[in-house]
């Protein structure tokens, strides 16, 4: 699905701002057919939960309603009129003047409603959006809803971040010609000093297709005709980590000499390859440094904010990070576009977090019930997962910053049924995109001895917390455990291995001369211990710390105002560990550290 943008043939209107708002408990049977009752307003884009002081709203489980009036520009007569939601967490129904126009399940991918035959240019219509935040065993991510004796509904889930909900990303009204470009697929390669750009265009109606590659200055450097083809860019400028260069593919549709539609898609020429135990970008070994992140800020929740986007990337540049993982869901498209422009490498992850009932058994990893079964996570769950994977790859396939797909975070890959669940998803991902490697984040109690799916994937991503959840406060033991763990994976697989999560909570301002958990010094010592071990293994290809910044979680006595594993606070102030990381990562750049293992014998 192409992101809407204004072109010579298209127009775009942003619908962000203040909308009317109501809970399902405060409306009638058909709230989309009338003006919402009450006096509540809500900001879009933003999660609704923290905008209000009423706990009834913050902890609401069920449907909420957004509403506003929209006037269609009168100049759009004869055009398609399309309503676009960048996301609605986690399920949405869209009504135009009381008539259902679209439905979508999945909280982090876009969807559209074609309103061409429902609205009239120059006139106003009432837009009502029903958003449901409920998570079940067949949603991605999953969860469980309970009802207590007082009739109150509560949502539980197995992921450690708050279940923010609502319209957290932008809403748009845009026009396209009746005959229009529907999708563009771009893959790139390199031959000698030339870039090879394979493209495929999907469009409605009958039209002649022209494709032109424009360089960063807007000059045409290659052109071709037809809905599919290969274009050659002589003396190509490659997209490189830390040194991004973007071209644009301009796709134009013609009827004779009449221009029907025009759309520009940015892309970068680069190659990705896993060769043995190396991860290669443009044929050169790449070492990941960076973070797992979250879309999480005060008041906005998961609401996208351009100021935070710019500042977060500034902090990543300051600290020397070259990459991040979109834990644990696809981020806003603006984030990937920014990464494209600034040469930051992205591991793009699905919203499949919490597929592990072993978490209920604590660190033993012994599930109270099997994770994969007809009663728990089943064929319907996997189909929801597959649909999410389709929508993620369809949205993000042309971003040069995206170098790998992460299919799930911490699934029960050590349990029976894991292979039957994941193998069809791996096959689907490779069918949808054969150009990028696949990974998953391996939970701590899925070990090199019992993991059942690692052979299906290209890169081993380990989530490990030695020194925090295991051997807490004992970094000497933690170092020994970590070294043994990595060595076990090295002996088992001939694949690149990286750390996709490792970290320790640090409460800002808490200090100690001893290795005391929750202090800033312990967090820094914890990371230093891990880096010492990482540097011993030439098979290691990266380190992404959990987490970039502190973030909000659900209520629980083991969390005080959220998860504090951030290297930065929730309002982006550096902790002590940030300065040590800056020294390490700025010295490394994109290079693998020199191994301390003597293998000369």
XYZ file of C-alpha atoms in Angstrom:
601
model
C 0.000 0.000 0.000
C 1.542 3.293 -1.114
C 1.759 6.087 1.394
C -0.427 9.000 0.223
C 1.526 12.060 -0.846
C 0.787 15.096 -2.995
C 1.988 14.896 -6.604
C 1.123 16.614 -9.860
C -1.964 14.378 -10.027
C -2.828 13.859 -6.354
C -3.816 15.999 -3.403
C -3.594 15.332 0.308
C -5.434 16.727 3.339
C -4.398 16.010 6.924
C -7.181 15.271 9.435
C -5.072 15.425 12.595
C -6.271 17.664 15.400
C -9.003 17.635 18.030
C -11.775 15.068 17.592
C -14.870 14.318 19.684
C -14.488 11.217 21.871
C -16.643 8.780 23.855
C -16.426 5.366 25.497
C -18.753 2.587 24.391
C -20.352 2.656 27.841
C -21.446 6.257 27.293
C -23.153 5.971 23.897
C -26.246 4.388 22.403
C -26.587 1.349 20.203
C -25.502 3.128 16.984
C -23.216 6.040 17.944
C -21.921 6.368 14.394
C -25.353 7.548 13.263
C -25.415 10.680 15.448
C -23.249 13.292 17.108
C -21.361 11.712 20.010
C -22.794 12.653 23.405
C -20.824 14.337 26.152
C -18.101 16.957 26.108
C -14.929 14.871 25.709
C -12.367 15.867 23.096
C -9.211 13.952 22.188
C -6.048 14.729 20.243
C -5.084 12.800 17.103
C -2.477 11.409 16.646
C -2.028 10.142 20.199
C -3.108 7.232 22.332
C -6.180 8.252 24.279
C -5.232 6.618 27.588
C -3.032 9.266 29.192
C -4.748 12.328 27.754
C -7.457 12.125 30.415
C -7.286 12.114 34.211
C -10.217 9.717 34.562
C -8.904 6.185 35.312
C -12.099 4.817 33.786
C -10.800 6.015 30.414
C -7.143 5.092 30.913
C -7.979 1.497 31.855
C -10.968 1.071 29.551
C -11.294 -2.328 27.863
C -13.493 -2.303 24.782
C -14.565 0.142 22.111
C -14.140 3.898 21.967
C -15.428 6.362 19.387
C -13.695 9.203 17.566
C -15.686 11.681 15.500
C -15.238 14.818 13.435
C -16.756 16.584 10.453
C -14.780 16.496 7.207
C -15.299 18.689 4.174
C -14.118 17.234 0.873
C -12.274 19.797 -1.277
C -14.528 20.861 -4.114
C -11.672 20.561 -6.606
C -11.720 16.780 -6.223
C -14.717 16.329 -8.488
C -14.112 13.344 -10.793
C -11.299 11.988 -8.596
C -11.162 9.060 -6.202
C -11.627 10.196 -2.610
C -9.781 7.970 -0.150
C -9.605 8.020 3.632
C -6.323 6.707 5.027
C -5.516 5.667 8.604
C -1.835 5.163 9.371
C -2.930 2.873 12.220
C -5.749 2.217 14.704
C -4.943 0.149 17.774
C -6.055 -2.634 17.610
C -9.250 -2.928 15.529
C -11.285 -0.315 13.696
C -14.593 0.260 11.965
C -14.971 3.437 9.923
C -18.325 5.122 9.237
C -19.074 7.954 6.806
C -22.418 9.614 7.540
C -23.435 6.551 9.518
C -22.580 3.999 6.818
C -19.818 1.439 7.360
C -16.971 2.243 4.967
C -14.071 0.074 6.158
C -12.952 -2.451 8.773
C -9.445 -3.396 9.810
C -7.829 -5.675 12.382
C -4.258 -5.000 13.532
C -2.993 -2.016 15.442
C 0.173 -0.906 13.673
C -0.379 -1.093 9.912
C -2.323 1.280 7.637
C -5.675 0.792 5.963
C -7.942 2.787 3.647
C -11.581 3.452 2.918
C -12.624 4.396 -0.618
C -15.272 7.092 -0.166
C -15.656 8.029 -3.821
C -19.264 6.897 -4.056
C -20.178 7.928 -0.489
C -19.187 11.616 -0.320
C -19.386 14.612 -2.647
C -16.641 17.188 -3.295
C -17.440 20.523 -1.675
C -19.737 18.937 0.887
C -19.259 17.844 4.475
C -19.657 14.384 5.966
C -19.589 13.027 9.517
C -16.629 10.702 10.110
C -16.922 8.294 13.041
C -14.276 5.717 13.929
C -14.857 2.862 16.339
C -11.581 1.593 17.828
C -11.371 -1.573 19.914
C -8.350 -2.288 22.154
C -9.271 -5.855 23.115
C -6.596 -8.557 22.876
C -7.464 -12.270 22.762
C -5.672 -15.534 22.033
C -6.302 -14.978 18.310
C -5.042 -11.399 18.020
C -1.510 -10.144 17.362
C -0.357 -9.326 19.998
C -2.412 -11.728 22.128
C -4.046 -11.241 25.492
C -6.878 -12.302 27.780
C -9.955 -10.439 29.017
C -11.397 -11.183 32.442
C -14.494 -9.914 34.255
C -14.460 -9.572 38.033
C -17.365 -9.994 40.452
C -18.211 -6.301 40.129
C -18.556 -6.692 36.362
C -15.385 -4.767 35.571
C -13.498 -5.912 32.501
C -9.717 -6.171 32.692
C -7.151 -6.838 29.983
C -4.094 -8.965 30.690
C -1.272 -9.630 28.279
C 2.191 -11.151 28.183
C 4.155 -8.167 26.888
C 5.871 -5.694 29.171
C 4.618 -2.396 27.777
C 1.358 -0.560 28.314
C -1.502 -1.412 25.970
C -1.910 2.104 24.604
C -4.783 2.369 22.151
C -6.653 4.653 19.787
C -5.643 6.702 16.753
C -1.946 7.043 17.551
C -0.917 7.918 13.995
C -2.151 10.378 11.407
C -5.413 10.295 9.474
C -5.567 11.586 5.890
C -8.044 12.353 3.153
C -6.476 12.167 -0.277
C -7.397 12.105 -3.916
C -6.116 9.974 -6.773
C -7.108 9.805 -10.433
C -9.532 7.026 -11.362
C -6.689 5.358 -13.271
C -3.902 5.362 -10.724
C -0.748 3.705 -9.445
C -1.711 1.209 -6.742
C 1.666 -0.229 -5.741
C 5.366 -0.119 -6.593
C 7.888 -2.835 -5.753
C 11.588 -1.938 -5.968
C 14.564 -4.261 -5.493
C 18.156 -3.263 -6.108
C 21.483 -4.838 -6.930
C 24.953 -3.832 -8.028
C 26.923 -4.910 -11.109
C 30.423 -3.448 -11.410
C 29.854 0.261 -10.665
C 26.251 0.271 -11.868
C 23.081 -0.002 -9.817
C 20.418 -2.387 -11.069
C 16.870 -1.333 -10.183
C 14.191 -3.945 -10.740
C 10.722 -2.468 -10.489
C 7.143 -3.658 -10.757
C 4.110 -1.378 -10.967
C 0.525 -2.320 -10.133
C -2.108 0.080 -11.442
C -5.815 0.293 -12.128
C -7.271 0.692 -15.598
C -5.490 0.718 -18.937
C -2.413 2.913 -19.213
C 1.090 3.185 -20.591
C 3.722 3.116 -17.824
C 6.917 5.154 -17.770
C 9.469 4.720 -14.948
C 12.245 7.252 -14.397
C 15.024 7.188 -11.814
C 15.850 10.633 -10.428
C 19.025 11.290 -8.440
C 19.230 13.408 -5.291
C 19.395 16.587 -7.424
C 16.306 15.635 -9.407
C 18.169 14.729 -12.599
C 16.971 11.718 -14.595
C 19.622 8.987 -14.614
C 17.642 6.061 -16.047
C 14.291 5.543 -17.709
C 12.173 2.701 -19.017
C 8.662 1.764 -20.059
C 6.305 -0.988 -19.054
C 4.772 -2.166 -15.793
C 7.916 -4.109 -14.943
C 11.537 -3.818 -15.902
C 15.156 -3.326 -14.904
C 16.853 0.066 -14.969
C 20.608 0.630 -14.863
C 22.226 3.526 -12.982
C 25.798 4.109 -14.101
C 28.315 5.199 -11.432
C 25.700 4.550 -8.795
C 25.803 6.170 -5.358
C 25.120 3.424 -2.825
C 22.948 3.725 0.249
C 25.316 3.039 3.126
C 24.886 2.903 6.909
C 25.724 6.380 8.132
C 25.959 7.741 4.586
C 22.532 7.514 3.021
C 21.933 8.363 -0.626
C 18.391 8.234 -1.964
C 17.071 8.075 -5.488
C 13.435 8.434 -6.517
C 11.530 6.228 -8.914
C 8.939 8.362 -10.673
C 6.126 6.236 -12.059
C 3.818 7.906 -14.573
C 0.691 6.568 -16.241
C -0.304 7.845 -19.685
C -3.243 7.606 -22.030
C -1.491 8.475 -25.255
C 0.352 11.682 -24.315
C -2.062 12.600 -21.528
C -0.630 12.191 -18.028
C -3.102 10.245 -15.885
C -1.158 9.745 -12.664
C 2.287 10.349 -11.209
C 3.873 9.002 -8.039
C 7.439 9.194 -6.659
C 8.874 6.446 -4.450
C 12.202 7.006 -2.684
C 14.692 4.140 -2.621
C 18.341 3.401 -2.041
C 20.650 1.083 -3.946
C 22.249 -1.392 -1.571
C 22.700 -5.134 -1.145
C 22.055 -7.327 1.886
C 23.554 -10.778 2.362
C 24.162 -13.319 5.097
C 27.313 -15.218 4.218
C 28.377 -17.859 6.696
C 28.637 -16.051 10.025
C 28.770 -12.550 8.596
C 26.052 -9.982 7.938
C 27.002 -8.011 4.822
C 25.719 -4.665 3.600
C 27.061 -3.785 0.147
C 29.418 -6.745 0.463
C 31.088 -5.431 3.638
C 30.690 -6.953 7.122
C 28.330 -4.901 9.277
C 28.235 -4.804 13.082
C 24.935 -3.650 14.633
C 25.136 -1.156 17.486
C 21.987 0.358 18.889
C 18.785 -0.396 20.694
C 15.430 -1.961 20.969
C 13.106 1.034 21.108
C 9.490 1.862 21.808
C 7.039 4.414 20.490
C 6.401 5.815 23.951
C 6.264 9.325 25.382
C 4.426 11.011 28.221
C 0.789 11.993 27.558
C 0.951 10.878 23.887
C 1.548 7.218 24.737
C 2.297 5.641 21.369
C 1.244 8.754 19.480
C 3.694 9.685 16.741
C 5.496 12.972 17.356
C 7.903 14.513 14.825
C 9.821 16.456 17.487
C 10.589 13.271 19.409
C 11.472 11.571 16.124
C 14.120 14.182 15.335
C 15.464 14.283 18.886
C 15.682 10.496 19.223
C 17.704 10.245 16.031
C 19.931 13.061 17.281
C 20.566 11.063 20.451
C 21.339 7.932 18.435
C 23.832 9.923 16.372
C 25.347 11.418 19.544
C 25.813 8.020 21.143
C 27.155 6.399 17.966
C 24.311 3.933 17.353
C 23.929 2.710 13.781
C 20.706 0.691 14.112
C 17.557 -0.146 16.051
C 14.851 -2.794 16.168
C 11.191 -1.753 15.924
C 10.343 -3.625 19.084
C 7.670 -4.878 19.317
C 5.537 -3.696 16.388
C 5.948 -1.742 13.147
C 6.708 1.910 13.853
C 5.189 4.881 12.045
C 6.290 5.188 8.416
C 7.829 8.577 9.186
C 10.368 6.765 11.383
C 11.509 4.531 8.530
C 11.623 7.447 6.101
C 13.857 9.308 8.556
C 16.096 6.245 8.892
C 16.269 6.037 5.086
C 17.466 9.636 4.868
C 19.997 9.385 7.683
C 21.536 5.983 7.067
C 20.252 4.234 10.193
C 19.799 0.469 9.822
C 16.478 -1.044 10.934
C 15.387 -4.515 11.991
C 11.653 -4.351 11.258
C 9.564 -6.400 13.689
C 5.989 -7.633 13.660
C 3.585 -7.118 16.551
C 3.907 -10.791 17.519
C 5.026 -10.322 21.107
C 3.661 -12.497 23.899
C 3.409 -15.822 22.063
C 4.838 -17.522 25.106
C 2.783 -18.868 28.003
C 6.023 -19.950 29.652
C 6.356 -16.377 30.842
C 3.615 -17.200 33.337
C 5.985 -19.763 34.814
C 8.618 -17.124 35.526
C 12.261 -17.663 34.724
C 11.825 -21.431 34.842
C 10.048 -21.165 31.498
C 7.646 -23.958 32.513
C 4.253 -23.062 31.050
C 1.107 -23.674 33.030
C -0.507 -24.645 29.724
C 1.040 -25.330 26.314
C 1.674 -22.199 24.273
C 0.633 -23.810 21.001
C -2.636 -25.735 21.148
C -6.215 -25.501 19.858
C -7.203 -23.756 23.096
C -4.287 -21.309 23.274
C -2.318 -20.000 20.262
C -3.700 -21.870 17.294
C -4.369 -21.777 13.558
C -6.485 -18.616 13.891
C -3.672 -16.925 15.781
C -1.225 -17.887 13.071
C -3.536 -16.542 10.347
C -3.756 -13.209 12.170
C 0.036 -13.295 12.434
C 0.317 -14.074 8.709
C -1.967 -11.198 7.754
C 0.051 -8.830 9.907
C 3.231 -10.064 8.219
C 1.698 -9.463 4.785
C 0.730 -5.903 5.710
C 4.109 -5.129 7.290
C 6.102 -6.272 4.257
C 3.675 -4.594 1.841
C 4.153 -1.298 3.673
C 7.919 -1.363 4.286
C 9.346 -3.356 1.366
C 10.961 -0.379 -0.418
C 12.794 1.143 2.561
C 16.576 0.754 2.167
C 17.030 1.172 5.926
C 15.132 -2.068 6.563
C 17.701 -4.856 6.316
C 15.965 -7.690 8.156
C 12.473 -8.855 9.161
C 11.948 -9.987 12.749
C 8.967 -12.332 12.757
C 8.363 -12.465 16.530
C 9.722 -11.378 19.889
C 10.444 -14.080 22.463
C 8.084 -16.797 21.208
C 8.027 -20.182 22.933
C 10.488 -21.606 20.403
C 11.497 -24.261 22.915
C 8.001 -25.785 23.099
C 6.368 -28.474 21.018
C 4.207 -26.936 18.324
C 6.586 -24.030 17.683
C 7.844 -25.442 14.406
C 4.350 -26.165 13.108
C 3.355 -22.609 14.001
C 6.379 -20.767 12.593
C 7.471 -22.706 9.529
C 4.490 -21.540 7.389
C 5.184 -17.946 8.484
C 8.840 -18.210 7.501
C 7.826 -19.620 4.115
C 5.347 -16.755 3.663
C 7.921 -14.104 4.562
C 10.412 -15.508 2.064
C 7.706 -15.633 -0.596
C 6.779 -12.004 0.056
C 10.386 -10.785 0.152
C 13.324 -12.958 -0.840
C 15.840 -10.104 -0.550
C 16.052 -9.695 3.236
C 17.190 -12.135 5.949
C 14.844 -13.299 8.699
C 15.302 -13.427 12.440
C 13.336 -13.718 15.674
C 14.265 -12.619 19.195
C 15.045 -15.749 21.225
C 13.603 -15.792 24.749
C 15.960 -16.563 27.615
C 14.654 -20.053 28.358
C 14.869 -21.098 24.703
C 18.471 -22.319 24.679
C 20.913 -23.740 22.157
C 19.894 -27.148 23.514
C 16.097 -26.950 23.220
C 15.179 -24.320 20.589
C 13.154 -25.972 17.808
C 13.080 -23.352 15.016
C 16.488 -21.643 14.755
C 17.398 -23.550 11.586
C 14.508 -21.827 9.752
C 16.066 -18.379 10.184
C 19.157 -16.559 8.913
C 20.373 -14.653 11.970
C 20.250 -15.649 15.643
C 18.982 -12.787 17.810
C 19.380 -13.455 21.538
C 17.442 -11.757 24.347
C 19.481 -12.405 27.499
C 19.475 -10.858 30.978
C 22.336 -12.459 32.898
C 23.097 -10.132 35.767
C 19.522 -8.891 35.995
C 16.810 -11.568 35.979
C 19.447 -14.294 36.445
C 22.397 -13.792 38.840
C 21.105 -10.339 39.697
C 23.856 -8.231 41.240
C 26.494 -10.890 40.530
C 28.281 -9.805 37.356
C 31.049 -12.394 37.752
C 28.525 -15.224 37.538
C 26.581 -13.378 34.848
C 29.700 -13.116 32.704
C 30.346 -16.845 32.997
C 26.735 -17.722 32.113
C 26.728 -15.364 29.125
C 29.994 -16.749 27.740
C 28.737 -20.322 28.027
C 25.426 -19.415 26.391
C 26.982 -17.701 23.368
C 29.512 -20.496 22.956
C 26.672 -23.014 22.883
C 24.974 -21.140 20.017
C 28.286 -20.782 18.178
C 28.784 -24.539 18.398
C 25.231 -25.286 17.258
C 24.713 -22.963 14.258
C 26.789 -21.667 11.377
C 24.966 -18.327 11.377
C 25.564 -14.744 12.475
C 24.694 -14.220 16.140
C 23.738 -10.932 17.742
C 22.226 -9.700 20.985
C 18.793 -8.227 20.341
C 18.163 -7.498 24.026
C 20.323 -7.132 27.123
C 19.977 -4.562 29.848
C 19.426 -3.631 33.473
C 17.014 -1.219 35.105
C 18.559 1.979 36.460
C 16.636 4.522 38.482
C 17.966 7.968 37.537
C 19.875 9.535 40.398
C 20.435 6.307 42.350
C 24.179 5.737 42.870
C 26.460 3.337 44.691
C 30.158 2.408 44.848
C 29.089 -1.267 44.902
C 27.497 -3.401 42.189
C 24.010 -2.620 43.402
C 21.069 -3.255 41.035
C 18.961 -0.230 40.066
C 21.927 2.156 40.321
C 23.279 3.989 37.303
C 26.735 2.523 38.004
C 25.419 -1.048 37.966
C 23.756 -0.507 34.604
C 27.044 0.764 33.178
C 29.034 -2.136 34.699
C 26.438 -4.619 33.453
C 26.833 -3.368 29.873
C 30.631 -3.314 30.130
C 30.581 -6.953 31.270
C 28.485 -7.977 28.291
C 30.662 -6.102 25.819
C 33.760 -7.811 27.135
C 32.161 -11.174 26.351
C 30.791 -10.108 22.965
C 34.261 -9.060 21.859
C 35.567 -12.595 22.413
C 33.436 -14.051 19.607
C 34.223 -13.329 15.946
C 30.815 -14.860 15.075
C 29.054 -12.027 16.890
C 27.540 -9.390 14.580
C 25.820 -6.925 16.843
C 24.553 -5.538 20.109
C 21.207 -3.821 20.603
C 20.531 -2.767 24.167
C 17.191 -2.942 25.889
C 16.166 -0.146 25.892
C 16.759 3.205 24.238
C 14.568 5.060 26.761
C 12.447 4.245 29.792
C 8.860 3.414 28.877
C 5.437 2.863 30.421
C 4.259 -0.612 31.411
C 1.142 -2.115 32.918
C 0.554 -2.038 36.638
C 2.805 -4.368 38.624
C 4.822 -4.303 41.809
C 8.036 -5.119 39.920
C 7.744 -1.871 37.951
C 7.835 1.622 39.448
C 6.456 4.089 36.890
C 7.425 1.803 34.034
C 10.457 -0.060 32.750
C 13.712 1.716 33.638
C 16.108 -0.195 31.393
C 16.486 2.842 29.177
C 19.921 4.282 28.590
C 17.952 7.538 28.433
C 15.074 8.489 30.718
C 11.555 8.672 29.328
C 12.108 12.408 28.749
C 15.435 11.615 27.002
C 18.010 12.550 29.652
C 21.186 10.422 29.523
C 22.049 8.036 32.331
C 25.663 7.215 33.248
C 25.721 4.237 30.876
C 25.048 6.499 27.887
C 28.480 8.100 28.135
C 30.310 4.754 28.288
C 28.302 3.546 25.293
C 29.158 6.690 23.390
C 32.869 6.024 23.812
C 32.534 2.405 22.688
C 30.183 2.840 19.749
C 31.756 5.944 18.267
C 35.062 4.071 18.220
C 33.490 1.016 16.575
C 31.476 2.725 13.850
C 30.069 -0.105 11.717
C 32.991 -2.440 12.378
C 33.078 -5.628 14.378
C 35.324 -5.395 17.463
C 38.617 -7.232 17.256
C 38.217 -10.687 18.789
C 40.242 -11.385 21.922
C 40.304 -15.122 21.178
C 43.680 -16.455 20.110
C 42.892 -18.813 17.232
C 46.389 -18.925 15.756
C 47.035 -22.489 16.906
